XYZ file of C-alpha atoms in Angstrom:
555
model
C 150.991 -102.910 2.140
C 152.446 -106.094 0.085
C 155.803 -105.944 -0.187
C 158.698 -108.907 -2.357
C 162.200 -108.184 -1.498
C 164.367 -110.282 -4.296
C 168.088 -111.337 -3.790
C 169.494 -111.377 -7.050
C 171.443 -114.036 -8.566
C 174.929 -113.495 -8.212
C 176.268 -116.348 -10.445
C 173.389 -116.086 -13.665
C 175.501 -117.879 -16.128
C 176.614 -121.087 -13.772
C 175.646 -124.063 -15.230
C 175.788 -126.046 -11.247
C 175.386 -124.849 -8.230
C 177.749 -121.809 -7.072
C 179.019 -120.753 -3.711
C 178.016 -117.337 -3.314
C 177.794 -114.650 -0.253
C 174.106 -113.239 0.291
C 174.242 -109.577 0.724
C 173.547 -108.563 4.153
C 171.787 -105.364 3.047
C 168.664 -106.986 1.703
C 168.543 -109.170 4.349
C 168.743 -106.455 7.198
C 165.994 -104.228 5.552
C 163.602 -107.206 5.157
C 164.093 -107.884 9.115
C 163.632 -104.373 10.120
C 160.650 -103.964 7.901
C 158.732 -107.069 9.720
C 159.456 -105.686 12.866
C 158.135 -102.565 11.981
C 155.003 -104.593 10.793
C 155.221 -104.495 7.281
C 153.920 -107.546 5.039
C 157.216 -108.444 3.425
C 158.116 -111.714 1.174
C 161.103 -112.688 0.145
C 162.781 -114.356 -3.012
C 166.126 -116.053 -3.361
C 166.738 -115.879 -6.941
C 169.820 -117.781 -6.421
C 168.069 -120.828 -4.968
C 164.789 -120.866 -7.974
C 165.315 -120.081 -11.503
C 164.398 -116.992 -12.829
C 160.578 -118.007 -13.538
C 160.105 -117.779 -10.073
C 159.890 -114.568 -9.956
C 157.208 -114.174 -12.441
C 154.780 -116.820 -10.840
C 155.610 -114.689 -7.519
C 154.325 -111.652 -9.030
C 151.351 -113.420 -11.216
C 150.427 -115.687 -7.754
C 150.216 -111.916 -5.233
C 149.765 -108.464 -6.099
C 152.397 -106.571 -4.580
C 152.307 -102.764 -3.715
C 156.282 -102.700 -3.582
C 159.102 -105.049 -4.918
C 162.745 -104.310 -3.705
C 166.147 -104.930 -4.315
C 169.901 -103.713 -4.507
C 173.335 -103.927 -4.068
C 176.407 -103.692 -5.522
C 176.972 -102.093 -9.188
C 178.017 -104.764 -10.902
C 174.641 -106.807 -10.788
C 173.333 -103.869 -13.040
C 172.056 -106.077 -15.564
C 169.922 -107.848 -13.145
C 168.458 -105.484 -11.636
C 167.426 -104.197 -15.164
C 165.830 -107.690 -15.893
C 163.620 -107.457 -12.585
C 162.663 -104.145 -12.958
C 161.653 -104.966 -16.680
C 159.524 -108.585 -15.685
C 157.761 -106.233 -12.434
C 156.512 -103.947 -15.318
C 155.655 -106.641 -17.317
C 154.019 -108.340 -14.798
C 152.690 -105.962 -12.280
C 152.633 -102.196 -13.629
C 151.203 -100.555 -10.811
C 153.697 -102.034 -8.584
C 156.322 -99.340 -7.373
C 160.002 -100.514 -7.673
C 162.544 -99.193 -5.028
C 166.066 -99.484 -5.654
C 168.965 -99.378 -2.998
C 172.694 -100.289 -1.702
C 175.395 -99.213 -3.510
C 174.222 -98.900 -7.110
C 171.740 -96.251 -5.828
C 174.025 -94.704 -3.457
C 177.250 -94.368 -5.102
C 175.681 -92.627 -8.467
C 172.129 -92.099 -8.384
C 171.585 -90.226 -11.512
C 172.635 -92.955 -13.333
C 171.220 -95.878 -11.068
C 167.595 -93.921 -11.506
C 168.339 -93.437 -15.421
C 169.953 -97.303 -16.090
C 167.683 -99.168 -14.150
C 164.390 -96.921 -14.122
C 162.905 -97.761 -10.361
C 160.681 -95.772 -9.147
C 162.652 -94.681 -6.016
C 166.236 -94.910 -5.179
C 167.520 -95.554 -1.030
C 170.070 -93.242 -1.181
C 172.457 -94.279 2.077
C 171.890 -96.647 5.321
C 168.723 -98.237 4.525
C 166.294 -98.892 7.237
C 164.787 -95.974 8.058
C 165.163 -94.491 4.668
C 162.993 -97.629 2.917
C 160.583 -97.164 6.315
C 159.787 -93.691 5.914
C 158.951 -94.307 2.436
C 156.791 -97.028 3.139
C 155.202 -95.239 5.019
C 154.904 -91.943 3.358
C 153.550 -94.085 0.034
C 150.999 -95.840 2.376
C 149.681 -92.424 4.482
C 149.765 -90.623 0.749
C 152.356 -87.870 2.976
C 155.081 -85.666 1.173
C 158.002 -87.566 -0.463
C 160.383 -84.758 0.106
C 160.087 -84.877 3.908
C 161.689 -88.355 3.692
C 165.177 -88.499 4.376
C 167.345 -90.733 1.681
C 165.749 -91.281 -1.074
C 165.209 -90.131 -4.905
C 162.824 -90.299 -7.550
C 161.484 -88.462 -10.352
C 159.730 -85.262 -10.096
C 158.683 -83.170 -13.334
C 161.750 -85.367 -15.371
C 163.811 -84.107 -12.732
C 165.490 -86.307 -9.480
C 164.725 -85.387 -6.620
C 167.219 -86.156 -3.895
C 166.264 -85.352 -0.645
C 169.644 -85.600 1.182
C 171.719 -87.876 3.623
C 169.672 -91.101 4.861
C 168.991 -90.829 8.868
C 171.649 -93.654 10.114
C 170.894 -96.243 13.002
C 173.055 -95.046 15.642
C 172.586 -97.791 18.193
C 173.337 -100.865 16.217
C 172.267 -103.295 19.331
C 168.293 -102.076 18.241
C 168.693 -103.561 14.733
C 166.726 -107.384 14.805
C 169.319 -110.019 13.036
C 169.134 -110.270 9.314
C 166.335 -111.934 7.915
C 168.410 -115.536 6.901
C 165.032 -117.642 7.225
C 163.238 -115.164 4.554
C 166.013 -115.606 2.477
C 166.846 -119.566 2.820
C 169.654 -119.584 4.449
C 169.329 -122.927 5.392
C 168.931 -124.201 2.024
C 172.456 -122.181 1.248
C 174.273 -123.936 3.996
C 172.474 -127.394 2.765
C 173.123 -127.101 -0.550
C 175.930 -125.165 -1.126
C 178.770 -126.993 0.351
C 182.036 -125.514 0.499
C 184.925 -128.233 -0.255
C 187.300 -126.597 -3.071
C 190.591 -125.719 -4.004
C 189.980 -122.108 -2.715
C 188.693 -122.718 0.840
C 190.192 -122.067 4.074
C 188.640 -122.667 6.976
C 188.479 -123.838 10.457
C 187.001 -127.352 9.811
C 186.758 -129.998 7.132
C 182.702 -129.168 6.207
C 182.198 -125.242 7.098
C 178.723 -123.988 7.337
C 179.885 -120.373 7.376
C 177.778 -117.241 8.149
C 179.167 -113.620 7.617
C 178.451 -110.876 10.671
C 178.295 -107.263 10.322
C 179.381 -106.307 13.505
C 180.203 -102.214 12.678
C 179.225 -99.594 9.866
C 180.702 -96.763 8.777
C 184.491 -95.704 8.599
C 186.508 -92.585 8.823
C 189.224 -93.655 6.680
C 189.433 -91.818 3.326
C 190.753 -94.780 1.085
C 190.636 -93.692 -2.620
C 189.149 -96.656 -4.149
C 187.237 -97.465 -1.590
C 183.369 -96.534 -0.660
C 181.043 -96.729 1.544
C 177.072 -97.256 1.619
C 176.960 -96.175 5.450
C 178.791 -93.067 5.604
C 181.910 -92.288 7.110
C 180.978 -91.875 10.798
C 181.812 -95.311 12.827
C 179.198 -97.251 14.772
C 180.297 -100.817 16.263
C 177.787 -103.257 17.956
C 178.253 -104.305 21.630
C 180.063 -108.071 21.932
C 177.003 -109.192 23.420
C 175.029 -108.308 20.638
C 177.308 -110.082 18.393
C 177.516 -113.289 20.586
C 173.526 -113.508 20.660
C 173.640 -113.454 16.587
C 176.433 -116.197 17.083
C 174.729 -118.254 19.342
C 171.050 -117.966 16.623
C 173.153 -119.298 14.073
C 174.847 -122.218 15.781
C 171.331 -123.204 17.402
C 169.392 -122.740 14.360
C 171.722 -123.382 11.263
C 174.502 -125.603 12.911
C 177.094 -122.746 11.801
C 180.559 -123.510 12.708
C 182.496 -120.621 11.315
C 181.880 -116.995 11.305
C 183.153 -114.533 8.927
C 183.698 -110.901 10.681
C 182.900 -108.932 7.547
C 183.253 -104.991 8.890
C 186.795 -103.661 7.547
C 187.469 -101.855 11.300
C 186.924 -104.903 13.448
C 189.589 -104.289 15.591
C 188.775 -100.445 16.062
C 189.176 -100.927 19.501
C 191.649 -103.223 21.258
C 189.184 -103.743 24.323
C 186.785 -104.637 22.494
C 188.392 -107.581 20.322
C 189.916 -108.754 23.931
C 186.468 -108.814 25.014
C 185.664 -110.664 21.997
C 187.835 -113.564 22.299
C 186.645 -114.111 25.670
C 183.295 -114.756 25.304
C 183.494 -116.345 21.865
C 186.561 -118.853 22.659
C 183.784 -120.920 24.598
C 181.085 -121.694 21.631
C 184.656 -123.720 20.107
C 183.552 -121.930 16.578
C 185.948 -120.640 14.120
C 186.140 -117.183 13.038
C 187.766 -115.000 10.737
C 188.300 -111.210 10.218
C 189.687 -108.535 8.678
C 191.963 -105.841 10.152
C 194.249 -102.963 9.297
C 198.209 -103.390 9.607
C 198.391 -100.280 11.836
C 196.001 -101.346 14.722
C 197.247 -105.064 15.773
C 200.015 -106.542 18.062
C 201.065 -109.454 19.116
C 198.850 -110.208 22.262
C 195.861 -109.241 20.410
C 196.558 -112.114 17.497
C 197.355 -114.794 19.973
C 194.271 -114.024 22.234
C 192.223 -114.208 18.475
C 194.251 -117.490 17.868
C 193.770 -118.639 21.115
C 189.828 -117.535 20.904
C 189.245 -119.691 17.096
C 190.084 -117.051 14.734
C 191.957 -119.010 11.852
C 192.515 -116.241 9.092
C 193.245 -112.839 9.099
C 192.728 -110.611 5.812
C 194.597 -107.363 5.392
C 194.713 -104.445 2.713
C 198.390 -104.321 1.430
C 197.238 -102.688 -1.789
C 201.350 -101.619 -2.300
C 204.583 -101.435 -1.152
C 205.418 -98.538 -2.903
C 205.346 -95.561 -0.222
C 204.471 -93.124 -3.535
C 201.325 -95.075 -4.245
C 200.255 -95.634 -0.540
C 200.524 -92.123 0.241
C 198.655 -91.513 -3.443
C 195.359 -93.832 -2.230
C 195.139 -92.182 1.199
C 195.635 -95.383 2.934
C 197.081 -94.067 5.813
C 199.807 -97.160 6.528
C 203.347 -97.667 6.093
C 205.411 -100.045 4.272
C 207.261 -101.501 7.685
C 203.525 -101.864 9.164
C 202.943 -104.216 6.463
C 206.157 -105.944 7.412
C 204.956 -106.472 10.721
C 201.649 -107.644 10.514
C 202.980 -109.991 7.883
C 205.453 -111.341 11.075
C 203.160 -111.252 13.482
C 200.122 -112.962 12.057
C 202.681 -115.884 10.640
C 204.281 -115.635 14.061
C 200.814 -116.260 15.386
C 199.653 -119.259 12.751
C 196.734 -117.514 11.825
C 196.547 -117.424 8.124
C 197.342 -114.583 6.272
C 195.050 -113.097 3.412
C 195.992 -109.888 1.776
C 195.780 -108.353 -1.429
C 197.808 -106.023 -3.686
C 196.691 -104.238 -6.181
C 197.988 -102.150 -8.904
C 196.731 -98.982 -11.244
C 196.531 -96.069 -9.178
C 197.327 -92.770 -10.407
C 200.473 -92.692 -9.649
C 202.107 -96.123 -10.484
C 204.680 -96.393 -12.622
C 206.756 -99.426 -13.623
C 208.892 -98.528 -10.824
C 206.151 -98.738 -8.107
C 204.786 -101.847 -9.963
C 208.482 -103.763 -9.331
C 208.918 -102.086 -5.600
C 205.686 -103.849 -4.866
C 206.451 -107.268 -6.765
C 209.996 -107.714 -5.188
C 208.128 -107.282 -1.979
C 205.308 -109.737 -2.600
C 208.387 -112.463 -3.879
C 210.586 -111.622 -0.728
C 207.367 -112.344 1.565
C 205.837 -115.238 -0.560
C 202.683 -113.372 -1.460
C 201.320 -114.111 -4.929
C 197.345 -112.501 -4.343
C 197.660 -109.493 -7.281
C 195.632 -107.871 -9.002
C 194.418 -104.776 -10.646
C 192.551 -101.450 -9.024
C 189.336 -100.568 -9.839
C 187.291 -97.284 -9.581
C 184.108 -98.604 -7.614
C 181.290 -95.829 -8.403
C 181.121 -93.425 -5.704
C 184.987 -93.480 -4.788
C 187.551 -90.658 -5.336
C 189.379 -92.699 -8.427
C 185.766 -92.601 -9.804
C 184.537 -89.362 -9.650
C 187.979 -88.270 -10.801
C 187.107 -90.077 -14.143
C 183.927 -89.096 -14.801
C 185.711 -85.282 -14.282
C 187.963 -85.901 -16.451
C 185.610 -87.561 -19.363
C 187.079 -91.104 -19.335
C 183.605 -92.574 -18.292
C 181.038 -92.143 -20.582
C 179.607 -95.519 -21.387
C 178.910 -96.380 -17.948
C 176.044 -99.330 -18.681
C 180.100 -101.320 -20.372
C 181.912 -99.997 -17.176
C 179.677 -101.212 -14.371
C 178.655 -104.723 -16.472
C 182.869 -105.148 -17.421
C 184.622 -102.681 -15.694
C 186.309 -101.967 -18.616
C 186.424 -98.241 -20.292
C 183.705 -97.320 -24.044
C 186.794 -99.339 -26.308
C 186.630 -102.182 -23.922
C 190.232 -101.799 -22.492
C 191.442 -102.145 -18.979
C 190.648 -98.677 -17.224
C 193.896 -96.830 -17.311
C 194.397 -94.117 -14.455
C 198.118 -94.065 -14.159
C 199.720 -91.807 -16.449
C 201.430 -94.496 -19.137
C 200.138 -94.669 -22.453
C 197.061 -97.721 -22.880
C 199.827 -100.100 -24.333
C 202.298 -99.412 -21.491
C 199.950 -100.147 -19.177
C 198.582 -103.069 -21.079
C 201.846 -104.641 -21.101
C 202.258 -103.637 -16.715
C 199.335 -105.616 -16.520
C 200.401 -108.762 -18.343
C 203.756 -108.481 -16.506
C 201.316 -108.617 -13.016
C 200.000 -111.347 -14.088
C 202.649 -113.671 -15.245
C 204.670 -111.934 -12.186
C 201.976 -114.105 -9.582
C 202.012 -116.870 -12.036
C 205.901 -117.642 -11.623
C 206.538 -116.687 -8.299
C 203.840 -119.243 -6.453
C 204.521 -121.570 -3.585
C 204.122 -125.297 -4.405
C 203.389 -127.746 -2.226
C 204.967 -131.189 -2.505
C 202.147 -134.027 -2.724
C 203.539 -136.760 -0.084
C 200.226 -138.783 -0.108
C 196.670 -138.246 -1.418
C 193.422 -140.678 -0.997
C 190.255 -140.271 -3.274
C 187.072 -139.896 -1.420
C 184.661 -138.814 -4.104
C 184.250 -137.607 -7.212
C 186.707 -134.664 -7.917
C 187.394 -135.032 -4.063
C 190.858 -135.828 -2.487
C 192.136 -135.967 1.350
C 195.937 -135.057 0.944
C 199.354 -134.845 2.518
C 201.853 -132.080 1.684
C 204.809 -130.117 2.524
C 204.424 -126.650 2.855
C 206.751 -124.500 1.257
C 206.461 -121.901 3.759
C 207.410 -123.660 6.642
C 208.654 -126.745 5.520
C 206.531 -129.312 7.170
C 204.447 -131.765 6.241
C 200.605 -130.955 6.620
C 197.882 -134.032 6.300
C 194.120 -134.152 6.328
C 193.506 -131.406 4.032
C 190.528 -132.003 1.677
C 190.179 -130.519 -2.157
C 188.824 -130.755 -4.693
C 189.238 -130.652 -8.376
C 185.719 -129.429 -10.060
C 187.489 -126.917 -12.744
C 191.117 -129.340 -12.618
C 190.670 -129.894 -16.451
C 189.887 -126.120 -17.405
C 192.944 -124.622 -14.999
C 195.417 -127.970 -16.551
C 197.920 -125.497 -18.150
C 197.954 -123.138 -15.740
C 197.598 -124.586 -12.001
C 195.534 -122.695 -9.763
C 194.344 -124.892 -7.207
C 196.004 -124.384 -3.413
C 195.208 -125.375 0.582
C 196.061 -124.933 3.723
C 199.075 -125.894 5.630
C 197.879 -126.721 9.132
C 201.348 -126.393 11.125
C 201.889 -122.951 9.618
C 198.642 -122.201 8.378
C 199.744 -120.307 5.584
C 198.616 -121.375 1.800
C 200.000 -122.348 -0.412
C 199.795 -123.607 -3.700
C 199.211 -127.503 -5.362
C 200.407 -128.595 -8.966
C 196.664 -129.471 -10.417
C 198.366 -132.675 -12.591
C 199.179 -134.082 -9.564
C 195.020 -134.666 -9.156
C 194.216 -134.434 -13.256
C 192.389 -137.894 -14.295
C 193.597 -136.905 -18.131
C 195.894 -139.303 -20.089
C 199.422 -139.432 -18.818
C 200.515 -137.611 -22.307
C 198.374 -134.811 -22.018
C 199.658 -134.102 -18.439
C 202.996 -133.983 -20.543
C 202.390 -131.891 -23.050
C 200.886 -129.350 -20.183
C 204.036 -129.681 -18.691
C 206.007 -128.769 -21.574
C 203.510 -126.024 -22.565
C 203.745 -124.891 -18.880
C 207.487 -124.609 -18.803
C 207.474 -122.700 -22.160
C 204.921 -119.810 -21.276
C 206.874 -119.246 -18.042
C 210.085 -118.808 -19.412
C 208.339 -116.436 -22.516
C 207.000 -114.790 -19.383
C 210.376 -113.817 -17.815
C 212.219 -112.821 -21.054
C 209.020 -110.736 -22.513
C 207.708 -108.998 -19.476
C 210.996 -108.180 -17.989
C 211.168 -104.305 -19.193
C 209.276 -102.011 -20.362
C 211.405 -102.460 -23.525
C 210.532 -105.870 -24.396
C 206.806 -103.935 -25.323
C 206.644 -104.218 -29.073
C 207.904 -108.065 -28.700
C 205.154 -108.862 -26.055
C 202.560 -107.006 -28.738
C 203.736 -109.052 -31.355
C 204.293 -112.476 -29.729
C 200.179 -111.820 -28.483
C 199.252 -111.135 -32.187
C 201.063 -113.967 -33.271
C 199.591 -116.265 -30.504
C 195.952 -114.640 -31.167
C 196.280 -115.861 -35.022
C 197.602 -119.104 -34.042
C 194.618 -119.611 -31.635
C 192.071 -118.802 -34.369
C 193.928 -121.058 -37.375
C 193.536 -123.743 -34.889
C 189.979 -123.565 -34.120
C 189.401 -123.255 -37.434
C 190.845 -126.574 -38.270
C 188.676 -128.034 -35.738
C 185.614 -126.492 -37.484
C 186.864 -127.967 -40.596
């Protein structure tokens, strides 16, 4: 049995070459499937154009093509499925991760495979293979879906790997990893990492989790399964030896399940000299663990805040506590391990009193990282929307997460234009309250490419060496979003983009002035709930203004 697995491109409309983050998924199946001895191929759509994949299907006749993910590459997967029944109609299409998972009726109906992985994916996408090959009964396969008598046919829970240590490593030389690491240097405003030229890998080293977030879901179920260090040191070791990776990104939200086992961690890691990053939960870390993980290379920690409103932690089921957040946000500064974390607004039960709890919080501790919820398919938020009829065009949802009139998806219980105008006030609320950096010194070393000195304005020294660079400086001018990393504190923080703009000296002026006058608007319109009809009426104003001018510039 032929089979193409094909990696989407997550970045269709870049015009140069993106960073992106392959999925892991994909890349585990394809593994498993060789060891299990199947004839598998794999395309990289990210690293060919999209022709590619038709002179792969013209140049081999394939019995299977494969692919998945998440749900917002529906469009995508639509075009794939469509050029393998151009192409190759007898070839069966299987669909999986969480687009099939999360909501398979409409996965099967949107993107018309031919079967859907419903769940973990190895032995599901094995026992299919398998059953397709030995012409055996569909049904008795565990995990999947397709169509029987225009009806789907789901034929319950996907069998799970319970010893993680048996998987083989992902498939990264299938998929070009190389060529990612080669080619797809990261040196931008929006890195953070251990050295000056990362070659970065991301590890799954758990699945699963108990935790009933929610916005939050999960292709592996809910039952926890962790991988032994060891296991995770050999896939270290592969990737130094064979891609000359020199920073690891721990990319399982439970990490630090076990204190042991991160202790255990550190120690064998901390001799490889690689950097590594993580992500843990505010309720299951103290201050011995972060300095052995300091100590051991870890350089960043990232944390779900999602609030500091009590009402709207308790509302998502997130099971932590406002002072918890306090305290990793002390620790992991105390520590200098830098601090990522995220809050995000919209749940049902925000009101402009939860939203300003939350922002006098994020102001007090110098975060600035907001943004809005959204209802992933296959989470509680989501289901509770489809229930209660808001989701109906769900091809505009999953392609702009936006609801069938194209506005922002509204679960709180303000009216559209309330929560309109919360969202603006978000917005202009982590525009005005970010952390610049002073420039003391900065020394072009390429195009777009700077080697700076700064001081920090979280701890007040000076930080030098730090590398940017200012590819989208000219697009962000009015609006600076460019920032680094101090490296006494190791916190971020932000830079003023005219400080590295090559435009005339009275543009940078008039972005100035232009800057200074939509942050003041900012305060006086978005400061209550009050000031709605003069925020609606400033934004019609502005909207016409935009469109006389562009008009003159037709003309």
């Amino acid at each position: 049995m032929k089979i193409l697995l094909v990696m989407q491109n997550y970045n269709p409309e870049a015009t140069e070459k993106v960073r992106y983050t392959p999925s892991p998924g994909i890349m585990y199946i394809s593994s498993y499937l060789k060891k299990e001895g199947f004839d598998v191929d794999c395309l990289n759509l990210n690293h060919h154009p999209y022709s590619k994949l038709e002179e792969t299907l013209k140049a081999h006749d394939y019995d299977v093509v494969g692919m998945g993910g998440l749900y917002n590459y529906l469009s995508a997967y639509k075009s794939i499925i469509q050029t393998v029944r151009k192409l190759s109609p007898h070839t069966k299409v299987i669909l999986g991760g969480q687009i099939a998972t999360a909501h398979p009726e409409f996965a099967m109906s949107a993107c018309k495979p031919d079967f859907l992985i419903i769940g973990e994916g190895e032995l599901a996408t094995t026992g299919l293979l398998n059953a397709l090959e030995n012409n055996s009964e569909l049904s008795d396969v565990k995990g999947i879906g397709y169509y029987e008598k225009e009806q789907l046919i789901k034929t319950g829970p996907a069998e799970i790997v319970e010893d993680l240590d048996t998987l083989p490593f992902p498939d990264y030389q299938g998929f070009e990893f190389d060529y990612l690491l080669d080619n797809y240097p990261i040196i931008g405003h929006m890195t953070n990492y251990a050295t000056d030229n990362p070659r970065i890998a991301g590890i799954i080293a758990g699945r699963g989790c108990p935790a009933k977030c929610t916005f939050c879901f999960r292709v592996s179920g809910m039952k926890l399964r962790v991988r032994s260090v060891n296991s995770i040191l050999s896939e270290i070791r592969h990737l130094i030896e064979t891609y000359n990776v020199n920073n690891i990104n721990m990319l399982d939200d439970l990490f630090a399940v076990k204190k042991e086992r991160v202790f255990e961690f550190c120690e064998k890691v901390k001799p490889l000299n690689i950097g590594w990053q993580c992500q843990l939960r505010v309720n299951r870390l103290d201050e011995s663990m972060l300095h052995a993980m300091k100590d051991a290379g870890c350089y960043q920690v990232s944390y779900g805040f999602e609030s500091a409103s009590p009402a709207v932690l308790k509302s998502m089921k997130k099971g932590i506590k406002v002072d918890q957040i306090v305290n990793a946000i002390e620790l992991t500064r105390k520590a200098k391990i830098t601090l990522q974390a995220n809050f995000i607004f919209g749940d049902p039960k925000e009101t402009f009193e939860t939203v300003d709890e939350t922002l006098r919080f994020a102001k007090k501790y110098k975060f600035n990282r907001l943004g809005k919820i959204t209802p992933y398919p296959g989470t509680v938020l989501y289901k509770d929307l489809l229930s209660q009829g808001k989701l109906t065009n769900l091809d505009m949802f999953y392609e702009t997460g936006r609801t069938d009139n194209g506005k922002p998806m509204n679960m709180t219980s303000l009216t559209d234009n309330e929560y309109a105008f919360l969202l603006r006030k978000i917005y202009w609320s982590e525009l005005t309250n970010r952390e610049y950096g002073k420039v003391t010194g900065i020394k072009k070393t390429g195009p777009k490419e700077y080697i700076i000195s700064a001081i920090c304005p979280i701890c007040e020294k000076e930080t030098t060496g730090n590398i940017v660079s200012t590819q989208n400086i000219n697009k962000s001018i009015f609006m600076p979003k460019m920032y680094c990393t101090c490296r006494q504190c190791y916190q971020r923080f932000y830079l003023d983009d005219l400080t590295f703009s090559e435009e005339p000296d009275y543009i940078k002026n008039i972005a100035k002035v232009r800057r200074k006058i939509k942050l003041l608007r900012s305060r006086i319109v978005y400061c209550s709930p009050k000031m709605i009809p003069v925020a609606d009426c400033y934004r019609k104003l502005a909207s016409r203004a935009t469109q006389f001018i562009k008009g003159l510039r037709k003309g």
